[in-house]
Short mmCIF file of C-alpha atoms in Angstrom, two decimals:
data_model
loop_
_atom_site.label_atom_id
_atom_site.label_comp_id
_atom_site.label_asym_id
_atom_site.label_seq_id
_atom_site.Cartn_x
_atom_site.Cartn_y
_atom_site.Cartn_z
CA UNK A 4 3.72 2.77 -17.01
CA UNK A 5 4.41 -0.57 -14.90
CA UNK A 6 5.60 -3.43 -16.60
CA UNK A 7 4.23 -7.09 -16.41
CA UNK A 8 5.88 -7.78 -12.81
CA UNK A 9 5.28 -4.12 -11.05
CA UNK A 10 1.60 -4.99 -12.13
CA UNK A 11 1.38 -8.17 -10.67
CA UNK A 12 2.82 -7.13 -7.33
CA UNK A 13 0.48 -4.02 -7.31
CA UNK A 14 -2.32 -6.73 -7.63
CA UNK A 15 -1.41 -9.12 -5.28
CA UNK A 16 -0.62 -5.67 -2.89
CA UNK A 17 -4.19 -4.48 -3.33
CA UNK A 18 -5.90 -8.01 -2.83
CA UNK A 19 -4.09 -8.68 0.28
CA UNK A 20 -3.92 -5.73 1.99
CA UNK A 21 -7.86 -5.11 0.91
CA UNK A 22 -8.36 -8.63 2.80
CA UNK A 23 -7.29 -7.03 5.80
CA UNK A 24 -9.59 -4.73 6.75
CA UNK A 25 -12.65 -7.67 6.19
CA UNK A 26 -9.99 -9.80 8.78
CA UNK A 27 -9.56 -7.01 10.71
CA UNK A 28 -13.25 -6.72 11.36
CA UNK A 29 -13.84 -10.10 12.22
CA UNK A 30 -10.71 -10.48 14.10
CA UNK A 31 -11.49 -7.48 16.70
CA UNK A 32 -14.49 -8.85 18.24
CA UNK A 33 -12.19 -11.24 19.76
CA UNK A 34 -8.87 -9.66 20.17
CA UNK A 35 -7.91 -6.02 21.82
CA UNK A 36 -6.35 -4.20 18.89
CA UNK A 37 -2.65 -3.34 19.74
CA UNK A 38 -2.40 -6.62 21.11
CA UNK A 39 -3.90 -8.70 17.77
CA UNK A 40 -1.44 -6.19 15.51
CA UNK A 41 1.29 -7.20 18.04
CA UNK A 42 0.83 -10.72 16.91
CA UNK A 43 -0.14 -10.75 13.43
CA UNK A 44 3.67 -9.39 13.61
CA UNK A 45 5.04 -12.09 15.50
CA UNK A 46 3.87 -14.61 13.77
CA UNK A 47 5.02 -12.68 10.01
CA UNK A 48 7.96 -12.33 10.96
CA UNK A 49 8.81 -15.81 12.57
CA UNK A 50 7.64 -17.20 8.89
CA UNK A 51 9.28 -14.63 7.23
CA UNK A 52 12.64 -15.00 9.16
CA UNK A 53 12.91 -18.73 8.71
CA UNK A 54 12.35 -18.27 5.08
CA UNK A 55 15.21 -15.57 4.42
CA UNK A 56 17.57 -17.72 6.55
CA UNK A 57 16.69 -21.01 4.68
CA UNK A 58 16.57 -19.28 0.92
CA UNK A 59 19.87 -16.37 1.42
CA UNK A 60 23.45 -16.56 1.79
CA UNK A 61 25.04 -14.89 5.02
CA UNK A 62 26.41 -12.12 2.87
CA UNK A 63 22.53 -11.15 1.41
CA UNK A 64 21.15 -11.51 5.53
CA UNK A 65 23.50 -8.81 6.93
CA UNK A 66 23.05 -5.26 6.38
CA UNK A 67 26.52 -3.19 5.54
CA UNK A 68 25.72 0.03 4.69
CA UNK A 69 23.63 3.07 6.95
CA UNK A 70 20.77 3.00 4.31
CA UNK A 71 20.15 -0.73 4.90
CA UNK A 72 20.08 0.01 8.90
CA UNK A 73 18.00 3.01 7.53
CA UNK A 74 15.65 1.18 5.31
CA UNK A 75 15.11 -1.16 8.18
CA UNK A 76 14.06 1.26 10.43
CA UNK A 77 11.79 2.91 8.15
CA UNK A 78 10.35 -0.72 6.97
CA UNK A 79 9.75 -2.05 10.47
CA UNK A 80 8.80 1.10 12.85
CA UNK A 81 6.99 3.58 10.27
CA UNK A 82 5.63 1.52 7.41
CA UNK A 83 4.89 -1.47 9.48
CA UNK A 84 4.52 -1.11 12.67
CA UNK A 85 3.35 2.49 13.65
CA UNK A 86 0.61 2.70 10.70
CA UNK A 87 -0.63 -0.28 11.55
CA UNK A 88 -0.79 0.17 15.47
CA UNK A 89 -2.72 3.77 14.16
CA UNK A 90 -4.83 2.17 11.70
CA UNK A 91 -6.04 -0.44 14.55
CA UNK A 92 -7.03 1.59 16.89
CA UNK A 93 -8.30 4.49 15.02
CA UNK A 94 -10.95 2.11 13.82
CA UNK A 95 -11.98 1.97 17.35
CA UNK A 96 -12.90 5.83 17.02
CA UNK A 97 -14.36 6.46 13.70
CA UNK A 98 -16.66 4.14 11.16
CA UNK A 99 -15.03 2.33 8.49
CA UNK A 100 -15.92 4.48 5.66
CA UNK A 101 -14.00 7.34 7.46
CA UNK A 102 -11.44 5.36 7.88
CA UNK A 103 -11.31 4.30 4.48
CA UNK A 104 -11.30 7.91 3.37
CA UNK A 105 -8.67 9.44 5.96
CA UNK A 106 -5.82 6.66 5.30
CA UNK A 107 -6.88 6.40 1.15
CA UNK A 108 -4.61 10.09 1.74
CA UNK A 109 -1.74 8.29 1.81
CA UNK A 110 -1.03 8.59 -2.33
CA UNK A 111 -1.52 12.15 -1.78
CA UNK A 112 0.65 12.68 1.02
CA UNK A 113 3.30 10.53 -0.32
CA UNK A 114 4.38 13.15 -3.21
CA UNK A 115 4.37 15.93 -0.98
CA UNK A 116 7.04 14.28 1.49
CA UNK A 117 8.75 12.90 -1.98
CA UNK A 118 8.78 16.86 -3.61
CA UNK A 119 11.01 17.48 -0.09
CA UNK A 120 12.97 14.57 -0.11
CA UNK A 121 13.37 13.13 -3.02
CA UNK A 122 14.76 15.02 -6.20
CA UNK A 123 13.51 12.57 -9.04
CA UNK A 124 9.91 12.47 -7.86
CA UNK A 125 7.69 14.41 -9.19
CA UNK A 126 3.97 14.76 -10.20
CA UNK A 127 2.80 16.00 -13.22
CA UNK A 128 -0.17 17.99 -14.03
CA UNK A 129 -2.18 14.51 -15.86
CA UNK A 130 -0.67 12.34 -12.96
CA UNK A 131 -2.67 15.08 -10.28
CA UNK A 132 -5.88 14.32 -12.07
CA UNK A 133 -5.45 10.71 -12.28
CA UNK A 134 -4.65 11.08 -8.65
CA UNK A 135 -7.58 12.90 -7.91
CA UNK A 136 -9.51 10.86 -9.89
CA UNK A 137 -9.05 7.93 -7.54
CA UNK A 138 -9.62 10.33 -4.30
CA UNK A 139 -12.97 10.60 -5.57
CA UNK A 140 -13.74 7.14 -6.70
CA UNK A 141 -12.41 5.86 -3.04
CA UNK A 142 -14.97 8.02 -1.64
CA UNK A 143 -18.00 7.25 -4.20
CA UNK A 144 -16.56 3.51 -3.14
CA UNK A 145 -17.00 3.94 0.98
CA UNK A 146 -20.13 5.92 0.42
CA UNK A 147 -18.92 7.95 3.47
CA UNK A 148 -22.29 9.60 5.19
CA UNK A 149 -21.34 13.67 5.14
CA UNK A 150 -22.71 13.64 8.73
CA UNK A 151 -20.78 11.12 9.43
CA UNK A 152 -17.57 12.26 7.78
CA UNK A 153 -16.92 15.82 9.93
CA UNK A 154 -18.80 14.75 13.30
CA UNK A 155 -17.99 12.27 15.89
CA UNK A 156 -15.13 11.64 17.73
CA UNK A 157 -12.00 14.02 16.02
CA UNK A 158 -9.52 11.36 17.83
CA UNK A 159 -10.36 8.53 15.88
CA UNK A 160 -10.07 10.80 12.51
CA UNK A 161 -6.56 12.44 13.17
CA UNK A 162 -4.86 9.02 14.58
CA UNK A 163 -5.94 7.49 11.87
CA UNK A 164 -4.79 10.17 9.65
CA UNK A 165 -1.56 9.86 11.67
CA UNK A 166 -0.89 6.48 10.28
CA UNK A 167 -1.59 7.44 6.73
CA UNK A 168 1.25 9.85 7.18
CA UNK A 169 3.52 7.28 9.39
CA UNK A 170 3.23 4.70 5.78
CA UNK A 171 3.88 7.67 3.03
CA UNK A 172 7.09 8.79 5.46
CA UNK A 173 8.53 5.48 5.27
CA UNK A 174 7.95 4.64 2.39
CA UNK A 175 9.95 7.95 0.80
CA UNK A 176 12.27 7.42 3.50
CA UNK A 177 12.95 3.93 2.75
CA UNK A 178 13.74 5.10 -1.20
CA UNK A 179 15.90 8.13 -0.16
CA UNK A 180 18.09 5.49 1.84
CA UNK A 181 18.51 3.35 -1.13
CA UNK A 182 19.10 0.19 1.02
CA UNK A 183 21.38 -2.59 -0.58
CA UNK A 184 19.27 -5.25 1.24
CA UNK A 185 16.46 -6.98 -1.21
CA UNK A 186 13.06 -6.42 0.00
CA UNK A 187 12.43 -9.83 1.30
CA UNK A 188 15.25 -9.38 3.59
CA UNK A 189 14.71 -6.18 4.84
CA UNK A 190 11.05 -6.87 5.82
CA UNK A 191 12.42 -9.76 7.80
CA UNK A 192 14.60 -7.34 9.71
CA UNK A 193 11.31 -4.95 9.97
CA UNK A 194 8.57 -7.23 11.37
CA UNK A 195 10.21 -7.96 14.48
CA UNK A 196 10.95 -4.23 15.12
CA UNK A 197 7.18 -3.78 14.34
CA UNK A 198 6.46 -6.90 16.33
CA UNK A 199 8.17 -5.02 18.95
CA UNK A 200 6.83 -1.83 18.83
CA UNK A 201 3.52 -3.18 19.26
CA UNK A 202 3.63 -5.10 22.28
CA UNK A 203 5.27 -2.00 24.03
CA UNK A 204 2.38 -0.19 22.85
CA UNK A 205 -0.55 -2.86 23.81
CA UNK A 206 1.54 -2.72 27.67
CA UNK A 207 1.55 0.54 27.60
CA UNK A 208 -2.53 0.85 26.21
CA UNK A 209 -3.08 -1.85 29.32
CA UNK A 210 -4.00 -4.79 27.32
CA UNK A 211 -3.75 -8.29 27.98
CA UNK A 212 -3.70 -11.57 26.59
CA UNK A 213 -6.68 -12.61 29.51
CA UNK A 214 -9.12 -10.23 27.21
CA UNK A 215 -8.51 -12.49 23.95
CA UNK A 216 -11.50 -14.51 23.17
CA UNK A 217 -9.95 -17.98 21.55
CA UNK A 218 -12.12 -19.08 18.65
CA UNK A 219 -12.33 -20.85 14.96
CA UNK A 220 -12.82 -17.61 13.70
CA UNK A 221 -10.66 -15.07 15.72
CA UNK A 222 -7.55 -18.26 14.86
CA UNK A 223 -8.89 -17.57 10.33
CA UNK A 224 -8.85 -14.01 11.21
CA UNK A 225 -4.92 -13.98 12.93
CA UNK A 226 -3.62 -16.18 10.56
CA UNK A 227 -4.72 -13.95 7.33
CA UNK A 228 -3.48 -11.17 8.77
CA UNK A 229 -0.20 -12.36 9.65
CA UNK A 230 0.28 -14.71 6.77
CA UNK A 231 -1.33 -13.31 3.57
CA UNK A 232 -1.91 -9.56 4.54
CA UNK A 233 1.89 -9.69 6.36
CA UNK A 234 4.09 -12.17 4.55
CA UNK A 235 2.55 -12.17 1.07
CA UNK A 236 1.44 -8.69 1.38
CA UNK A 237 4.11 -6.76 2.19
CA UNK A 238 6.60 -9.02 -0.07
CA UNK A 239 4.40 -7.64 -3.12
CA UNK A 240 4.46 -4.09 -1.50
CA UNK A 241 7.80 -3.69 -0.92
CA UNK A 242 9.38 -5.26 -3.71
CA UNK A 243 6.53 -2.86 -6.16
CA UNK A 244 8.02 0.37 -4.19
CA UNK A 245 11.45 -0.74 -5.05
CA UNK A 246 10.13 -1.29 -8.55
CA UNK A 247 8.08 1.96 -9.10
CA UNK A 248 9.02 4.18 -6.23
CA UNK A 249 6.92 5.55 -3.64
CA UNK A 250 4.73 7.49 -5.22
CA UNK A 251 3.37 4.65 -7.73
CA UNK A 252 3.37 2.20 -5.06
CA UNK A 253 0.93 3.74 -2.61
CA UNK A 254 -1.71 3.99 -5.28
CA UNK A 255 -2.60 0.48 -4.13
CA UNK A 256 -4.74 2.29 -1.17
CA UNK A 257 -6.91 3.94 -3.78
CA UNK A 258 -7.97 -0.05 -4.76
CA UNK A 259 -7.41 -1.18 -1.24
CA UNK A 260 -11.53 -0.13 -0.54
CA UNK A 261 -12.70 -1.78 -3.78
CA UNK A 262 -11.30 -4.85 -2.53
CA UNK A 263 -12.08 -4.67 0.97
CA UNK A 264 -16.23 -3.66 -0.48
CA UNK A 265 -16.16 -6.51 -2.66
CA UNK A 266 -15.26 -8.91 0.07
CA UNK A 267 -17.56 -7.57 2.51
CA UNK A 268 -20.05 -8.27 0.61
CA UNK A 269 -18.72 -12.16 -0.69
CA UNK A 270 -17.48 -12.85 2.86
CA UNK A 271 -19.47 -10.84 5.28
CA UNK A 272 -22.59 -10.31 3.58
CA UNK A 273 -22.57 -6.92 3.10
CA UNK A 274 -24.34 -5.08 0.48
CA UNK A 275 -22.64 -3.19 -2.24
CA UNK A 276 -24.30 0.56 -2.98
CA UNK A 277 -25.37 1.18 -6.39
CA UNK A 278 -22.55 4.49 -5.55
CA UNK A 279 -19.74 1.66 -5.20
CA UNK A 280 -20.06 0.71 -8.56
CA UNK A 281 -19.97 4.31 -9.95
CA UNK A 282 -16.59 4.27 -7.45
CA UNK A 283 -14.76 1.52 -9.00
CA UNK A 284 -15.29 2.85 -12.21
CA UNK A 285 -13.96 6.41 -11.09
CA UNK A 286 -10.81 4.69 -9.94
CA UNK A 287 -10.32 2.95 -12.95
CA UNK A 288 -10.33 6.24 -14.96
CA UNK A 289 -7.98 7.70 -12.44
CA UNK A 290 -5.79 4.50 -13.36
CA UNK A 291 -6.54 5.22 -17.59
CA UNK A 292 -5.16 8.95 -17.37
CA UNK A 293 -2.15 7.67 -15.33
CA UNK A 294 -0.95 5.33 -17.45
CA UNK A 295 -1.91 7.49 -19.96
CA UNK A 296 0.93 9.73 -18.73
CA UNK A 297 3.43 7.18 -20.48
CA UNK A 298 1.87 7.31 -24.00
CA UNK A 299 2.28 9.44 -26.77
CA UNK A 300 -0.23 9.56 -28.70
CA UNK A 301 0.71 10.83 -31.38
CA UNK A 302 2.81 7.62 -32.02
CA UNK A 303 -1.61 6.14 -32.51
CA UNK A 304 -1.44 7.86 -35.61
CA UNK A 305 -0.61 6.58 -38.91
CA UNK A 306 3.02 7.12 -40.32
CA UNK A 307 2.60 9.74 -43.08
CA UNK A 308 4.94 9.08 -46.55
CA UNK A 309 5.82 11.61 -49.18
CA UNK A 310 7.02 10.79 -52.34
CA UNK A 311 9.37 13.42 -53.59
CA UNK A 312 10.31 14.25 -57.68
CA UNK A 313 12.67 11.77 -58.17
CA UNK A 314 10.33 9.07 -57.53
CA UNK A 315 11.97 7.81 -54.03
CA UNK A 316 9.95 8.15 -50.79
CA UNK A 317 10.45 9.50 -47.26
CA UNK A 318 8.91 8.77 -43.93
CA UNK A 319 7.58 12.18 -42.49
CA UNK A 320 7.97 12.81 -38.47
CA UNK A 321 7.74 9.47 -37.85
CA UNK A 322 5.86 9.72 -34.43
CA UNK A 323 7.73 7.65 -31.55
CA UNK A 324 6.89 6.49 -27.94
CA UNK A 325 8.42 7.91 -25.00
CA UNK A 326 8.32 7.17 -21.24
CA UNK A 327 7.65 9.96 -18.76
CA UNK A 328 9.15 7.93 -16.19
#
């Protein structure tokens, strides 16, 4: 089960990243999407940089072993850059609540890639249904038309599921490298690889700065993005996966669409289906059997005392707690 600071960085994780996809929305009326990722990035990772180097020594800013340079990678190019470049643009392809359902498959990918590359993460039977649990709630949360869900445009659905695989990768990879770097650091060395990344790929998509439409609201919409859905965001995330591992982590996207419902509708207007509610409660019981998984029970029940012949007394299989994890 997460302790006090795990769950508050799994909260702050799901709030801001569930802000981005109400940003998001607003912000590409006015900005081509490779090209707005590109600088939500630049602008994270100029704040983020002049933080580290104002806050760290020398010896905490430089990377010294290959699972730092590894970590980096996986931080700035998979879990960073290329899932967010896929996320942006698959939304050009597909509605939101397919969207919301394809990249909410990033908690189950991520144990599959972690049963192959990782040897000390593992799912058990209770964690599968807690798992699945939250699956279902996402989709009760999205209220995904069936119509909808396996017609239209089968681009849209498979670059989008694309990035849901690019951010489970990375995120195993980055805890099968075991970096030495803290997670602050390290996401200072990714953003301007993502940064990077994401200007090749607006060039290459043919985008240009002439197409960005300058107002109030596309300036709100860029500076969430890059400052509370990229600096504060991926702090929380990163420094959670180094907490709880991949696997715990990425069950932030299963509340991602809760939050990103719930401020639609304070931000945007947007209603909130009577099936949404019946969603967030599914996810929360998908939450209640995975904690679960860290109980015993048995340590609920009372201690039982037997008093022998002699007159003295003795505790009787004293029940005790134990931690799956």
């Amino acid at each position: 089960m997460m302790d006090r600071r795990s769950a508050i960085f799994f909260a702050l994780s799901s709030l801001f990243f569930g802000g981005t996809f109400v940003a998001a929305k607003a912000g590409l009326e006015y900005f081509p999407p490779l090209l707005f990722v590109a600088l939500r990035f630049d602008v994270a990772a100029v704040l983020l940089l002049g933080y580290v180097l104002v806050t760290s020594s020398r010896a905490e800013l430089l990377p010294t072993t290959r699972g730092d340079l590894l970590g980096i990678a996986a931080t700035g190019i998979l879990v960073i850059g290329l899932a967010n470049a896929l996320l942006f643009v698959g939304q050009q392809y597909a509605t939101s609540a397919v969207g919301a359902i394809v990249f909410s498959l990033n908690p189950i990918l991520t144990p599959v890639f972690a049963a192959v590359l990782l040897s000390n993460e593992r799912v058990s039977a209770r964690g599968a249904v807690g798992m699945g649990l939250g699956l279902v709630g996402v989709a009760f949360v999205v209220s995904p038309d069936p119509a909808a869900l396996f017609a239209g445009d089968a681009l849209g659905r498979a670059i989008l599921f694309a990035g849901a695989v690019s951010a489970a990768v990375g995120a195993v990879f980055i805890r099968r490298a075991q970096p030495t770097l803290s997670s602050t650091v390290r996401i200072a060395w990714g953003l301007p690889l993502a940064a990077a990344l994401s200007h090749g790929l607006s060039w290459s998509a043919g985008e240009s700065f002439g197409s960005i439409v300058w107002t109030l609201e596309a300036l709100v919409a860029l500076a969430y993005v890059s400052v509370f859905a990229g600096v504060f965001a991926y702090i929380a995330y990163f420094a959670l996966l180094d907490e709880t591992g991949p696997i715990r982590a990425n069950l932030v996207f299963y509340v991602v669409p809760a939050v990103s419902t719930v401020g639609g509708w304070a931000l945007l207007g947007e209603s909130i289906a009577p099936l949404a509610i019946l969603g967030f409660l599914t996810i929360f019981a998908g939450f209640a059997v995975l904690g679960s998984e860290s109980i015993d029970v048995r340590s609920l029940a009372p201690t039982s005392v037997h008093r022998s012949s002699d007159g003295s007394t003795a505790v009787a299989d004293e029940p005790r707690g134990y931690r799956s994890d």
